[in-house]
Amino acid sequence: MRTTLHPLPWQLGHVPRREFNSPEISDLDAVKDWLPARVPGNVRLDLLAYGMIPDPFREDRYRKSDWVDEVDWWYRITIEPEWEAGQRVFARFHGIDYRFAIFVNGQEAARREGMFSRQTIEITAAAQNGPVDLAVRIWGSEALPKRRLNAGQKLWQSIAQLLPEGKNGVYPDRSATLKAQYSFGWDFAPRILTLGIWDTVELITTGAASIEDCQINVSPDGKGDILLTLNALEDEEIPVTYTVSPHNFEGEAVSGQVSGWAGERVGKEVSGGHSPFTIYHLPFTIPNPKLWQPWDRGFPHLYTLQVDIPGDSLTLQFGIRSVELADWQFRINGQNEFIRGLNWVPADSFPGRVTANDYRELLRLAKDTGANMLRVWGGGLREKQVFYNLCDEMGLLVWQEFPFACMFLGTYPHDQQFLNLVEQETADIVRQLDNHPSVVAWCGGNEFSPKRNQALVQAMTHALQNAQHAPRPFIPASPGPGDAHNWLVWHGKAPLSAYREEEARFLSEFGLQALPDLATLEAMLPNPEIGWESHQGDRAKLQRYFKLFLPDNGGLRSAVNGLTELITASQRAQAAGLQIAIEGMRRRKGDSGGVILWQFNEPWPAISWAIVDYFRRPKLAYRLLKRWYNPLLLSLDFEAGMNWQSGDLFEAEVWGVNDSLDVTRGACYVSLDGERIFETEDVTLPPDSSLRLGRIAYRLEKKPQELVVALWSGEQMIAQNNYDLGWRDEAKINLWQRFRRWVAEKTLR
Ligand code: BMA
């Protein structure tokens, strides 16, 4: 029996700091005041609820609760598990952040580090004598592990700090932990060092054997294998029954029974004080399997698997699909799938409070754009299970990164202790997500050099070999050969038109900041005297781009209407840039395998690259993305931002891109400020194709504003796209900008 320990009255309190490896840490009695605590949650959220810290999301108040990191914290609860003779009882924590010890009836049962792996603690002995006191001691963030640098590294650290990208240190302290890196402060997130029980806590009652894990791998021909990891006390034969039945469609169930040792049995000792596990392989076949398809290719068929052993059972969802990645072309179920993706970052600086509903809302917004993939960025999290369940149900693909990000000039630690932690955390992330058909690729993380971090990549590869049952491609890091992050625009301040020159096979990051809606700005910065910088906005770069969209390329002073005009201009700039980059990549379909914009969401109200803000208010780019991410795209290729005048010759190529597997036919029309300037007879767009439909050369009679292209099938418009012509790009991409990109790419190889 599995229940969650959430609505129960947890409590929280603090004690003076102790060393993490101090022998005596049983100081729960030293807590003076206990507060009611929310689980899953975060220490700071409970303090906020009781008025003990200021709201970290307003102005720059996230800097005003450092004391929380300087003390250690206790969570406690008393539970009364229903226990019968012969039964076993476990508490399973799905995520404790970050250094912690678990106590059962006052006895230390485990002391560990890592927020992503699950912790299963047996409490059978304690449960026999009635109520059980469960407590978790969490070290304040001041006690997080720190880097120890050798003499050479110290020297490099001081030299590199003088370089433009080295200002935060080439061996930042965050790199000594496998804690979500964005919580140390990022260019779209505040420094809020999370701590607490941030994911589900379960109470599990079983017979003499319990199901520790269940992984399933089924190939598209229906041949499958269940890998069952059992925690059995005795070395005895355990009868297993299983049923596979359709989850979201009508169909027949398949069931089977195995008594005695079926298939292969492997005894396995797992480090970290667990009892030895017994592994079963159960082969089975599903006749006429229904494949899980991404939403733009069909229906995401899901199956339910129920496994029963005496005294325990487990139910999970899975899907059947194949995935290949070669030369940056994803193939799902044997078909090319062009990626129209969104970079996903944590939905909250306090991920503990993100609910199933929050995920549902955000994922619905993501899918509504026409996107088919989320890149779960390495500076963030492995999200909660429900995130992946929803992606499975919605037919959204997931590229999942391990928790490493932005190690430009330095390296991650490569001592054995750190590498063991890497293996522990990545292996458990893999076990947790292995059954999700939506997860189609693992990636080692964001922006580090696999060459300079070979030990790290090897540890991840090793973890995958051990933990993965259903194989998927592994990308060592992003960017990498063939896969680019284009920061020529924005960080490199290059003109928006630089996106048009992108030649990478795959583009997994590019974007511009834009101001959010006025209501969001007012909520985060009620006092306009407090600078945007406190909410991440990079004023100089914002101005570099949004001034192109103000009347007469005006500066801030000409923005007579103030903030609303700036909001509109910055959102137009963001939209114009994203449009150039996305359409350029999509026209190159075949040559290019996909595009993932930076970034979909944000973890607090900010001035960031997000196209949907923290309060889920969309920016202009979000609304327009539906056209650019429509599987059927009409696109005009022209030199944008030219500030055309009457008498100029306007030249463009007309393209049609069809990501679907259906043939599309229609007549294509282009009009400029209401006047038709181009049309075709019925044209055919073959399945999975990108085609040049024609060329426009038109002498302008007045200053143009808006260009519209549409595809009509008889009386019905089947696709449409618009272009903002009311802006003027500055300069051309220069040599320095190209050199900067070249250096960045070399550094990350
Ligand atoms: C990319 C990301 C993030 C960062 C973003 C914007 O490199 O991977 O590290 O937030 O750029 O600067």
Short mmCIF file of N, CA and C in Angstrom, two decimals, residues 3-10 39-40 77 79-80 90-93 123 134 200-204:
data_model
loop_
_atom_site.label_atom_id
_atom_site.label_comp_id
_atom_site.label_asym_id
_atom_site.label_seq_id
_atom_site.Cartn_x
_atom_site.Cartn_y
_atom_site.Cartn_z
N THR A 3 0.84 5.41 0.27
CA THR A 3 0.09 6.65 0.52
C THR A 3 1.09 7.80 0.64
N THR A 4 0.62 9.02 0.42
CA THR A 4 1.55 10.14 0.57
C THR A 4 1.40 10.73 1.97
N LEU A 5 2.50 11.26 2.45
CA LEU A 5 2.51 11.84 3.79
C LEU A 5 2.39 13.36 3.70
N HIS A 6 1.47 13.85 2.85
CA HIS A 6 1.45 15.30 2.63
C HIS A 6 0.52 16.10 3.53
N PRO A 7 -0.77 15.77 3.58
CA PRO A 7 -1.63 16.67 4.34
C PRO A 7 -1.36 16.60 5.84
N LEU A 8 -0.52 15.66 6.25
CA LEU A 8 -0.29 15.47 7.68
C LEU A 8 0.50 16.63 8.27
N PRO A 9 0.36 16.83 9.59
CA PRO A 9 0.98 18.02 10.19
C PRO A 9 2.50 17.90 10.39
N TRP A 10 3.23 18.26 9.39
CA TRP A 10 4.68 18.37 9.52
C TRP A 10 4.99 19.65 10.30
N VAL A 39 4.63 20.22 3.20
CA VAL A 39 5.46 19.23 2.49
C VAL A 39 4.63 18.68 1.34
N PRO A 40 5.15 18.69 0.09
CA PRO A 40 6.44 19.24 -0.32
C PRO A 40 6.41 20.76 -0.25
N ILE A 77 7.57 14.81 12.02
CA ILE A 77 6.18 14.37 11.93
C ILE A 77 6.05 13.08 12.73
N ILE A 79 3.92 9.61 12.76
CA ILE A 79 2.96 8.88 11.93
C ILE A 79 2.58 7.58 12.62
N GLU A 80 1.41 7.08 12.24
CA GLU A 80 0.97 5.80 12.82
C GLU A 80 0.70 4.83 11.69
N PHE A 90 8.07 1.32 4.85
CA PHE A 90 9.14 2.20 4.35
C PHE A 90 8.63 3.63 4.23
N ALA A 91 9.52 4.57 4.46
CA ALA A 91 9.22 5.96 4.10
C ALA A 91 10.08 6.26 2.89
N ARG A 92 9.45 6.80 1.86
CA ARG A 92 10.22 7.10 0.65
C ARG A 92 10.12 8.59 0.34
N PHE A 93 11.27 9.24 0.36
CA PHE A 93 11.36 10.68 0.05
C PHE A 93 11.79 10.82 -1.40
N ILE A 123 11.24 1.48 8.08
CA ILE A 123 10.88 1.84 9.45
C ILE A 123 10.08 0.71 10.12
N LEU A 134 9.30 10.57 12.73
CA LEU A 134 10.15 10.68 11.55
C LEU A 134 10.66 12.12 11.53
N THR A 200 7.52 14.69 -3.28
CA THR A 200 6.61 13.78 -2.57
C THR A 200 7.30 12.96 -1.47
N VAL A 201 6.53 12.67 -0.40
CA VAL A 201 6.97 11.69 0.60
C VAL A 201 5.91 10.60 0.66
N GLU A 202 6.34 9.36 0.53
CA GLU A 202 5.38 8.25 0.52
C GLU A 202 5.60 7.35 1.73
N LEU A 203 4.51 6.76 2.19
CA LEU A 203 4.59 5.70 3.19
C LEU A 203 4.19 4.41 2.47
N ILE A 204 5.06 3.41 2.54
CA ILE A 204 4.83 2.19 1.77
C ILE A 204 4.79 1.00 2.72
#
